[in-house]
Amino acid sequence: EAGVVQSPRYKIIEKKQPVAFWCNPISGHNTLYWYRQNLGQGPELLIRYENEEAVDDSQLPKDRFSAERLKGVDSTLKIQPAELGDSAVYLCASSHPRRRVVGQRDMNTEAFFGQGTRLTVV
Amino acid sequence: AQSVAQPEDQVNVAEGNPLTVKCTYSVSGNPYLFWYVQYPNRGLQFLLKYITGDNLVKGSYGFEAEFNKSQTSFHLKKPSALVSDSALYFCAVRDITGTASKLTFGTGTRLQVTL
C-alpha cells in the first residue's frame, strides 16, 4: 500500500513569490492534516480536513496561506506571498483508514506522514 | 488545551544500554498517546500508541512505552539501544472530543547512541 505522497520534496523561492505543495493521502483515509515543522521543533498543525471540510484551521495564517481538498482526496497548500519566516518543512499526514471501535475508543487513530516538502525562502 | 512536554532536548546513551526518552502530557479527557521517530530528511514514522488496555505498549524496532495516568507520563523505552536508533523522537497526544481531533506534538528529543 502506498504511503502519503507529497511533492515537491524541496522548493527554493524568493520572498514575495507564491508556492504550492501537493499531498495525496493514503487511499481511504478521510482525515488529512497539514503540519509545519520549523528547524529543531515539533510539527505544528496548520489545518485538518475531514473529507473535503476544513474542521480546524485555527492555526492557519489566513492572510497568506490557503488550502483546499476539493474532492476529499488529495490536497494543496498554498502560500502567497511567501516570507522569509515561512522557511520550514511542510508535512502532510492522513488517518482513519477504517474505524475499529473497542468500547468507546477508536483504535485506529495514528496519523501517517509523508516525507514532507522542505521550503527555503530567500 | 492539550499539550505535550519532552523535557530533554537530547539523550545520550551507549550502545547496548537501556534508554528512556521522557514525555508528559496534559489533556482534559482521556488521552490517546503516540511516539513517532524522525530520521534525517525523512517524514515522521509511527512507533507505537496507547489507546486503552495494558499500560505497557510494545511497538516497532523493539521500543516500548509505559502509560502512567497518575504521573501523566508516557516514557519511551528500549532495553538495549542500537546506534541505528539515533534519531529525533516525538511524543504526541490526541484528546478525543468528537469523531477526530488534533494531534499535538512535543518539541522532540534527539537520541544519540554511541559505540
XYZ file of N, CA and C in Angstrom:
711
model
N 0.862 -1.197 0.000
C 0.000 0.000 0.000
C 0.890 1.235 0.000
N 0.598 2.185 -0.883
C 1.400 3.396 -0.944
C 1.126 4.228 0.292
N 2.161 4.949 0.709
C 2.016 5.842 1.837
C 1.521 7.194 1.397
N 1.652 8.167 2.277
C 1.290 9.540 1.957
C 2.356 10.110 1.017
N 1.919 10.666 -0.096
C 2.847 11.180 -1.104
C 2.771 12.701 -1.138
N 3.927 13.323 -1.056
C 3.999 14.767 -1.123
C 4.937 15.188 -2.243
N 4.630 16.311 -2.854
C 5.553 16.899 -3.823
C 5.429 18.415 -3.801
N 6.509 19.120 -4.133
C 7.845 18.577 -4.363
C 8.526 18.232 -3.043
N 9.687 17.620 -3.078
C 10.454 17.328 -1.860
C 11.162 18.566 -1.368
N 11.633 19.368 -2.304
C 12.360 20.585 -1.957
C 11.882 21.724 -2.858
N 11.873 22.936 -2.266
C 11.488 24.108 -3.045
C 12.238 25.309 -2.509
N 12.883 26.025 -3.421
C 13.559 27.263 -3.060
C 12.923 28.379 -3.870
N 12.447 29.400 -3.168
C 11.812 30.520 -3.862
C 12.287 31.827 -3.247
N 12.105 32.894 -3.988
C 12.399 34.220 -3.463
C 11.196 34.724 -2.681
N 11.473 35.537 -1.692
C 10.365 36.097 -0.908
C 9.414 36.870 -1.819
N 8.167 36.878 -1.415
C 7.065 37.522 -2.124
C 6.532 36.685 -3.285
N 7.208 35.571 -3.599
C 6.707 34.690 -4.644
C 5.683 33.715 -4.074
N 4.796 33.181 -4.918
C 3.863 32.162 -4.454
C 4.498 30.773 -4.518
N 3.936 29.867 -3.723
C 4.400 28.481 -3.747
C 3.229 27.575 -3.379
N 3.244 26.381 -3.922
C 2.171 25.426 -3.635
C 2.758 24.055 -3.362
N 2.141 23.347 -2.446
C 2.547 21.991 -2.087
C 1.358 21.077 -2.333
N 1.672 19.843 -2.709
C 0.619 18.881 -3.016
C 0.752 17.645 -2.146
N -0.365 17.080 -1.769
C -0.380 15.884 -0.935
C -1.448 14.909 -1.408
N -1.061 13.650 -1.525
C -2.022 12.579 -1.801
C -2.016 11.629 -0.617
N -3.088 11.574 0.148
C -3.096 10.743 1.356
C -3.222 9.259 1.024
N -3.111 8.451 2.056
C -3.316 7.012 1.895
C -4.764 6.766 1.474
N -4.952 5.861 0.524
C -6.285 5.592 -0.005
C -7.253 5.209 1.106
N -8.407 5.871 1.121
C -9.427 5.556 2.115
C -9.356 6.396 3.373
N -8.259 7.125 3.555
C -8.147 7.980 4.741
C -8.986 9.225 4.552
N -9.917 9.465 5.455
C -10.764 10.636 5.274
C -10.222 11.861 6.005
N -9.290 11.662 6.937
C -8.720 12.801 7.666
C -7.356 13.141 7.085
N -7.162 14.409 6.774
C -5.895 14.877 6.212
C -5.432 16.091 6.998
N -4.146 16.100 7.298
C -3.551 17.185 8.077
C -2.425 17.830 7.264
N -2.257 19.134 7.475
C -1.031 19.826 7.072
C -0.368 20.352 8.342
N 0.909 20.003 8.492
C 1.708 20.477 9.616
C 2.889 21.271 9.075
N 3.362 22.199 9.879
C 4.614 22.900 9.594
C 5.607 22.549 10.703
N 6.818 22.212 10.282
C 7.867 21.881 11.238
C 9.055 22.802 11.026
N 9.277 23.669 11.991
C 10.446 24.524 11.948
C 11.652 23.742 12.453
N 12.829 24.203 12.094
C 14.065 23.507 12.439
C 14.176 23.339 13.953
N 14.365 22.102 14.379
C 14.545 21.823 15.795
C 13.270 21.849 16.621
N 12.138 21.892 15.947
C 10.855 21.950 16.646
C 9.967 20.762 16.266
N 8.896 20.599 17.052
C 7.914 19.597 16.694
C 6.951 20.135 15.653
N 6.250 19.248 14.949
C 5.265 19.699 13.963
C 4.137 20.469 14.627
N 3.683 21.495 13.931
C 2.547 22.293 14.417
C 1.441 22.251 13.369
N 0.239 21.975 13.837
C -0.883 21.822 12.913
C -1.238 23.152 12.258
N -1.396 23.094 10.933
C -1.895 24.255 10.191
C -3.393 24.111 9.914
N -3.768 22.925 9.422
C -5.158 22.709 9.050
C -5.454 21.226 9.051
N -6.686 20.890 9.421
C -7.141 19.497 9.401
C -8.447 19.404 8.613
N -8.498 18.417 7.739
C -9.691 18.160 6.937
C -10.341 16.851 7.352
N -11.649 16.855 7.385
C -12.443 15.628 7.421
C -13.149 15.575 6.073
N -12.717 14.646 5.227
C -13.160 14.623 3.821
C -12.820 15.976 3.193
N -13.786 16.675 2.624
C -13.442 17.942 1.971
C -13.630 19.146 2.886
N -14.050 18.909 4.121
C -14.340 20.013 5.030
C -13.155 20.321 5.928
N -12.756 21.587 5.976
C -11.718 22.030 6.891
C -12.336 22.192 8.277
N -12.010 21.285 9.196
C -12.654 21.305 10.512
C -11.824 22.013 11.562
N -10.560 22.268 11.268
C -9.700 23.008 12.195
C -8.659 23.752 11.391
N -8.864 25.041 11.206
C -7.864 25.867 10.515
C -7.470 27.052 11.379
N -7.597 26.893 12.678
C -7.362 27.999 13.590
C -5.906 28.466 13.595
N -4.973 27.587 13.235
C -3.563 27.941 13.229
C -3.055 28.317 11.842
N -3.922 28.373 10.878
C -3.506 28.712 9.511
C -3.476 30.232 9.345
N -2.322 30.795 8.977
C -2.248 32.257 8.758
C -3.014 32.626 7.494
N -4.228 33.011 7.651
C -5.133 33.108 6.515
C -4.853 34.293 5.600
N -3.995 35.199 6.047
C -3.691 36.315 5.167
C -2.828 35.892 3.982
N -2.054 34.813 4.173
C -1.175 34.409 3.087
C -1.258 32.913 2.749
N -1.815 32.144 3.653
C -1.910 30.698 3.461
C -3.345 30.323 3.060
N -3.438 29.354 2.161
C -4.732 28.785 1.811
C -4.555 27.305 1.513
N -5.622 26.559 1.675
C -5.571 25.122 1.406
C -6.900 24.691 0.829
N -6.843 23.596 0.093
C -8.083 23.040 -0.430
C -7.970 21.530 -0.562
N -9.132 20.916 -0.491
C -9.231 19.461 -0.654
C -10.578 19.212 -1.320
N -10.649 19.574 -2.583
C -11.922 19.717 -3.267
C -12.739 18.428 -3.329
N -12.128 17.319 -3.604
C -12.876 16.072 -3.750
C -12.672 15.147 -2.558
N -12.111 15.702 -1.488
C -11.932 14.889 -0.294
C -10.833 13.860 -0.413
N -9.937 14.038 -1.405
C -8.829 13.091 -1.555
C -7.517 13.862 -1.406
N -6.931 14.266 -2.548
C -5.668 14.982 -2.432
C -5.911 16.438 -2.059
N -4.825 17.082 -1.661
C -4.933 18.435 -1.114
C -3.763 19.278 -1.573
N -3.972 20.588 -1.646
C -2.892 21.521 -1.908
C -2.855 22.586 -0.821
N -1.653 22.994 -0.492
C -1.419 24.078 0.446
C -0.650 25.157 -0.301
N -1.134 26.387 -0.206
C -0.518 27.473 -0.952
C -0.099 28.601 -0.017
N 1.011 29.232 -0.369
C 1.463 30.422 0.333
C 1.653 31.518 -0.703
N 1.003 32.642 -0.464
C 1.134 33.757 -1.395
C 0.870 35.079 -0.676
N 1.856 35.950 -0.559
C 3.251 35.759 -0.953
C 4.063 35.133 0.185
N 5.123 34.434 -0.183
C 5.966 33.799 0.829
C 6.858 34.828 1.514
N 7.130 34.586 2.787
C 8.032 35.413 3.573
C 9.214 34.562 4.042
N 10.282 35.235 4.449
C 11.477 34.511 4.898
C 11.151 33.548 6.032
N 10.252 33.965 6.918
C 9.906 33.136 8.068
C 9.085 31.905 7.736
N 8.687 31.769 6.486
C 7.926 30.587 6.080
C 8.837 29.400 5.789
N 10.134 29.624 5.800
C 11.069 28.525 5.562
C 10.877 27.465 6.634
N 10.562 26.256 6.218
C 10.248 25.169 7.143
C 10.012 23.912 6.319
N 9.739 22.822 7.014
C 9.286 21.600 6.346
C 7.776 21.511 6.517
N 7.084 21.321 5.420
C 5.622 21.211 5.441
C 5.263 19.737 5.283
N 4.600 19.226 6.307
C 4.276 17.803 6.381
C 2.788 17.582 6.172
N 2.482 16.582 5.381
C 1.101 16.158 5.211
C 0.937 14.795 5.885
N -0.206 14.574 6.490
C -0.489 13.296 7.140
C -1.944 12.921 6.921
N -2.233 11.633 7.056
C -3.623 11.194 6.952
C -3.889 10.110 7.991
N -5.155 9.908 8.302
C -5.526 8.907 9.307
C -6.947 8.429 9.079
N -7.350 7.447 9.906
C -8.687 6.842 9.898
C -8.954 6.021 8.651
N -8.181 4.932 8.463
C -8.464 4.085 7.301
C -9.783 3.350 7.426
N -9.990 2.784 8.581
C -11.203 2.005 8.781
C -11.439 1.980 10.282
N -12.558 2.500 10.687
C -12.795 2.659 12.111
C -12.953 1.297 12.768
N -12.230 1.091 13.841
C -12.399 -0.119 14.652
C -12.541 0.350 16.088
N -13.732 0.244 16.593
C -14.027 0.798 17.907
C -14.094 -0.319 18.928
N -13.377 -0.144 20.024
C -13.427 -1.076 21.147
C -14.010 -0.317 22.323
N -15.152 -0.718 22.774
C -15.849 0.056 23.798
C -16.176 1.434 23.247
N -15.662 2.458 23.899
C -15.889 3.827 23.434
C -14.698 4.383 22.677
N -13.677 3.557 22.463
C -12.417 4.100 21.963
C -12.138 3.632 20.540
N -11.844 4.592 19.709
C -11.475 4.336 18.322
C -10.027 3.863 18.295
N -9.790 2.665 17.805
C -8.458 2.074 17.881
C -7.547 2.512 16.736
N -8.107 3.072 15.684
C -7.284 3.447 14.531
C -7.129 4.955 14.505
N -6.204 5.464 15.279
C -6.112 6.915 15.394
C -4.755 7.472 15.016
N -3.786 6.592 14.684
C -2.479 7.150 14.373
C -2.496 7.807 13.003
N -1.706 8.839 12.875
C -1.565 9.535 11.601
C -0.307 9.043 10.910
N -0.375 8.957 9.607
C 0.756 8.526 8.794
C 1.231 9.721 7.979
N 2.523 9.944 8.019
C 3.094 11.160 7.442
C 3.785 10.901 6.119
N 3.749 11.910 5.262
C 4.572 11.920 4.072
C 5.980 12.378 4.415
N 6.853 12.426 3.419
C 8.242 12.796 3.654
C 8.424 14.300 3.810
N 7.415 15.060 3.454
C 7.491 16.487 3.656
C 8.067 17.239 2.470
N 7.790 18.534 2.458
C 8.387 19.456 1.484
C 9.208 20.468 2.254
N 10.499 20.512 1.947
C 11.373 21.487 2.608
C 11.351 22.766 1.789
N 10.795 23.822 2.386
C 10.705 25.118 1.718
C 11.789 26.046 2.237
N 12.527 26.649 1.315
C 13.503 27.676 1.663
C 13.120 28.948 0.930
N 12.890 29.988 1.701
C 12.548 31.285 1.125
C 13.780 32.190 1.268
N 14.234 32.709 0.156
C 15.470 33.523 0.166
C 15.196 34.978 -0.229
N -6.688 23.220 26.872
C -5.910 22.896 25.684
C -4.936 21.754 26.004
N -4.745 20.895 25.037
C -3.846 19.766 25.243
C -2.409 20.179 24.966
N -1.467 19.524 25.618
C -0.057 19.833 25.415
C 0.800 18.627 25.747
N 2.014 18.658 25.238
C 2.987 17.601 25.466
C 4.312 18.243 25.831
N 4.986 17.686 26.800
C 6.302 18.187 27.192
C 7.334 17.080 27.066
N 8.410 17.374 26.395
C 9.560 16.485 26.332
C 10.707 17.273 26.964
N 11.033 16.970 28.210
C 11.936 17.838 28.974
C 13.389 17.793 28.537
N 13.766 16.770 27.790
C 15.159 16.627 27.370
C 15.306 16.938 25.886
N 16.197 17.882 25.571
C 16.464 18.149 24.167
C 17.248 16.998 23.540
N 18.132 16.397 24.338
C 18.972 15.317 23.814
C 19.204 14.274 24.906
N 19.236 13.040 24.474
C 19.568 11.918 25.356
C 20.731 11.165 24.726
N 21.758 10.949 25.507
C 22.948 10.219 25.042
C 23.028 8.881 25.766
N 23.249 7.837 25.015
C 23.348 6.508 25.622
C 24.324 5.659 24.815
N 25.006 4.775 25.500
C 25.935 3.861 24.829
C 25.177 2.669 24.275
N 25.643 2.186 23.147
C 25.004 1.023 22.525
C 24.987 -0.147 23.493
N 23.851 -0.813 23.550
C 23.703 -1.950 24.450
C 23.084 -1.581 25.787
N 23.111 -0.308 26.116
C 22.499 0.140 27.368
C 21.014 0.432 27.175
N 20.239 0.385 28.253
C 18.823 0.756 28.125
C 18.673 2.248 27.914
N 17.602 2.615 27.226
C 17.339 4.034 27.004
C 15.923 4.392 27.448
N 15.775 5.641 27.863
C 14.458 6.195 28.194
C 14.373 7.595 27.631
N 13.303 7.879 26.923
C 13.014 9.229 26.439
C 11.708 9.656 27.095
N 11.749 10.772 27.798
C 10.631 11.155 28.661
C 9.580 11.990 27.934
N 8.336 11.802 28.380
C 7.211 12.561 27.834
C 6.142 12.696 28.900
N 5.652 13.898 29.089
C 4.480 14.117 29.933
C 3.435 14.858 29.122
N 2.188 14.714 29.500
C 1.106 15.266 28.685
C 0.078 15.962 29.572
N -0.758 16.734 28.909
C -1.872 17.390 29.581
C -3.056 17.416 28.623
N -4.161 16.774 29.049
C -5.395 16.797 28.264
C -6.566 16.910 29.216
N -7.694 17.307 28.698
C -8.866 17.465 29.542
C -9.584 16.138 29.755
N -9.466 15.231 28.822
C -10.141 13.948 28.931
C -9.143 12.819 28.948
N -9.553 11.670 28.476
C -8.635 10.537 28.401
C -7.753 10.675 27.157
N -6.463 10.429 27.305
C -5.560 10.667 26.176
C -5.373 9.460 25.270
N -5.116 9.760 24.018
C -4.508 8.795 23.124
C -3.073 9.294 22.967
N -2.096 8.426 23.144
C -0.694 8.841 23.164
C 0.095 8.107 22.104
N 1.065 8.797 21.532
C 1.808 8.260 20.403
C 3.288 8.623 20.531
N 4.124 7.767 19.951
C 5.515 8.097 19.719
C 5.804 7.945 18.237
N 6.518 8.959 17.723
C 6.978 8.950 16.342
C 8.494 9.142 16.335
N 9.137 8.637 15.288
C 10.572 8.813 15.104
C 10.814 9.500 13.761
N 11.818 10.367 13.744
C 12.146 11.074 12.503
C 13.642 10.949 12.246
N 13.972 10.319 11.126
C 15.353 10.233 10.687
C 15.659 11.432 9.785
N 16.925 11.778 9.612
C 17.280 12.966 8.817
C 16.636 12.953 7.434
N 16.039 14.077 7.086
C 15.420 14.266 5.772
C 14.299 13.265 5.495
N 13.669 12.795 6.545
C 12.557 11.863 6.386
C 11.343 12.399 7.133
N 10.180 11.882 6.751
C 8.972 12.219 7.486
C 8.917 11.471 8.802
N 7.869 11.719 9.555
C 7.704 11.056 10.838
C 7.174 9.641 10.638
N 7.775 8.707 11.361
C 7.328 7.318 11.297
C 6.680 6.936 12.613
N 5.522 6.333 12.523
C 4.797 5.889 13.706
C 5.541 4.739 14.385
N 5.714 4.843 15.724
C 6.391 3.800 16.500
C 5.403 2.964 17.303
N 4.569 3.652 18.083
C 3.636 2.932 18.935
C 2.582 3.888 19.454
N 1.526 3.309 20.048
C 0.441 4.129 20.577
C -0.152 3.472 21.815
N -0.713 4.309 22.673
C -1.547 3.849 23.773
C -2.949 4.394 23.548
N -3.912 3.460 23.501
C -5.309 3.836 23.359
C -6.065 3.436 24.619
N -5.942 2.186 24.978
C -6.591 1.670 26.172
C -5.944 0.335 26.498
N -6.251 -0.216 27.656
C -5.729 -1.542 27.971
C -4.451 -1.488 28.771
N -3.546 -2.406 28.489
C -2.295 -2.526 29.244
C -1.496 -1.234 29.182
N -0.935 -0.901 30.322
C -0.155 0.338 30.389
C 1.158 0.245 29.653
N 1.683 -0.953 29.480
C 2.935 -1.140 28.746
C 2.603 -1.494 27.302
N 3.035 -0.642 26.409
C 2.722 -0.802 24.985
C 4.000 -1.146 24.237
N 3.945 -2.130 23.396
C 5.105 -2.507 22.586
C 4.916 -2.027 21.156
N 6.030 -1.569 20.564
C 5.925 -1.032 19.216
C 7.019 -1.549 18.311
N 7.326 -0.756 17.296
C 8.304 -1.148 16.285
C 9.729 -1.070 16.820
N 10.613 -1.852 16.185
C 12.062 -1.801 16.429
C 12.443 -2.070 17.885
N 11.626 -2.785 18.609
C 11.948 -3.147 19.988
C 11.616 -2.080 21.016
N 11.003 -0.999 20.587
C 10.624 0.059 21.515
C 9.345 -0.291 22.268
N 9.230 0.262 23.458
C 8.027 0.135 24.249
C 7.815 1.433 25.015
N 6.604 1.632 25.505
C 6.317 2.835 26.277
C 5.346 2.476 27.382
N 5.501 3.174 28.494
C 4.663 2.908 29.657
C 3.773 4.094 29.950
N 2.478 3.843 29.937
C 1.493 4.871 30.260
C 1.302 4.907 31.770
N 1.451 6.092 32.356
C 1.261 6.271 33.793
C 0.271 7.417 33.987
N -0.954 7.046 34.314
C -2.004 8.057 34.387
C -1.790 9.022 35.544
N -1.332 8.503 36.684
C -1.167 9.364 37.859
C -0.058 10.391 37.651
N 0.957 10.017 36.882
C 2.051 10.943 36.615
C 1.896 11.633 35.252
N 0.811 11.342 34.561
C 0.553 11.872 33.201
C 1.803 11.768 32.337
N 2.362 10.560 32.325
C 3.589 10.359 31.553
C 3.431 9.202 30.575
N 4.273 9.224 29.573
C 4.275 8.171 28.548
C 5.707 8.061 28.039
N 6.600 7.555 28.880
C 8.019 7.493 28.544
C 8.318 6.369 27.564
N 9.177 6.652 26.618
C 9.600 5.673 25.613
C 10.832 4.945 26.136
N 10.862 3.624 25.940
C 11.968 2.835 26.471
C 12.410 1.786 25.478
N 13.667 1.379 25.648
C 14.193 0.243 24.898
C 15.248 -0.424 25.758
N 15.199 -1.740 25.915
C 16.122 -2.420 26.828
C 17.591 -2.326 26.400
N 17.832 -2.304 25.080
C 19.207 -2.306 24.588
C 19.289 -1.426 23.346
N 19.934 -0.281 23.472
C 19.976 0.696 22.381
C 20.936 0.261 21.275
N 20.605 0.672 20.055
C 21.454 0.453 18.886
C 21.872 1.801 18.313
N 23.054 1.814 17.675
C 23.487 3.060 17.025
C 22.448 3.527 16.015
N 21.800 2.589 15.357
C 20.801 2.932 14.345
C 19.528 3.543 14.937
N 19.401 3.524 16.256
C 18.253 4.174 16.903
C 18.437 5.681 16.990
N 19.628 6.163 16.684
C 19.898 7.600 16.751
C 18.972 8.336 15.785
N 18.162 9.225 16.336
C 17.159 9.942 15.545
C 16.473 10.948 16.458
N 15.472 11.607 15.905
C 14.666 12.573 16.647
C 13.342 11.908 16.994
N 12.961 11.942 18.261
C 11.762 11.255 18.729
C 10.741 12.273 19.226
N 9.504 12.071 18.771
C 8.424 12.972 19.140
C 7.318 12.210 19.846
N 6.875 12.776 20.951
C 5.699 12.288 21.655
C 4.504 13.135 21.208
N 3.336 12.528 21.123
C 2.147 13.266 20.685
C 0.932 12.786 21.451
N -0.044 13.666 21.591
C -1.265 13.342 22.312
C -2.471 13.783 21.502
N -3.496 12.959 21.591
C -4.774 13.314 20.970
C -5.847 13.179 22.040
N -6.656 14.217 22.156
C -7.761 14.209 23.109
C -9.044 14.122 22.310
N -9.669 12.971 22.360
C -10.840 12.756 21.528
C -12.029 13.515 22.100
N -12.526 14.469 21.307
C -13.709 15.218 21.727
C -14.842 15.058 20.729
N -14.568 14.324 19.675
C -15.603 14.104 18.669
C -15.191 12.924 17.832
N -15.430 12.974 16.578
C -15.034 11.865 15.712
C -13.544 11.868 15.443
N -12.913 13.006 15.605
C -11.462 13.099 15.435
C -11.019 14.409 16.051
N -9.740 14.519 16.350
C -9.295 15.784 16.924
C -7.808 15.964 16.646
N -7.311 17.099 17.064
C -5.949 17.494 16.756
C -4.922 16.601 17.434
N -3.858 16.304 16.713
C -2.709 15.575 17.238
C -1.660 16.614 17.583
N -1.326 16.735 18.856
C -0.375 17.742 19.322
C 0.950 17.089 19.651
N 2.034 17.664 19.128
C 3.362 17.092 19.286
C 4.176 17.842 20.328
N 5.101 17.130 20.939
C 6.123 17.760 21.747
C 7.207 18.351 20.860
N 8.213 18.949 21.486
C 9.276 19.619 20.734
C 10.352 18.666 20.261
N 10.286 17.422 20.708
C 11.226 16.420 20.229
C 12.426 16.238 21.130
N 12.949 15.031 21.128
C 14.171 14.686 21.859
C 15.106 13.975 20.897
N 16.307 14.478 20.809
C 17.290 13.835 19.934
C 17.995 12.734 20.706
N 17.920 11.537 20.203
C 18.594 10.392 20.814
C 19.892 10.134 20.076
N 20.975 10.112 20.820
C 22.294 9.830 20.256
C 22.841 8.575 20.915
N 23.005 7.530 20.126
C 23.540 6.264 20.629
C 24.952 6.105 20.073
N 25.896 5.909 20.963
C 27.305 5.801 20.555
C 27.868 4.437 20.895
N 28.921 4.090 20.164
C 29.573 2.795 20.402
C 30.365 2.785 21.690
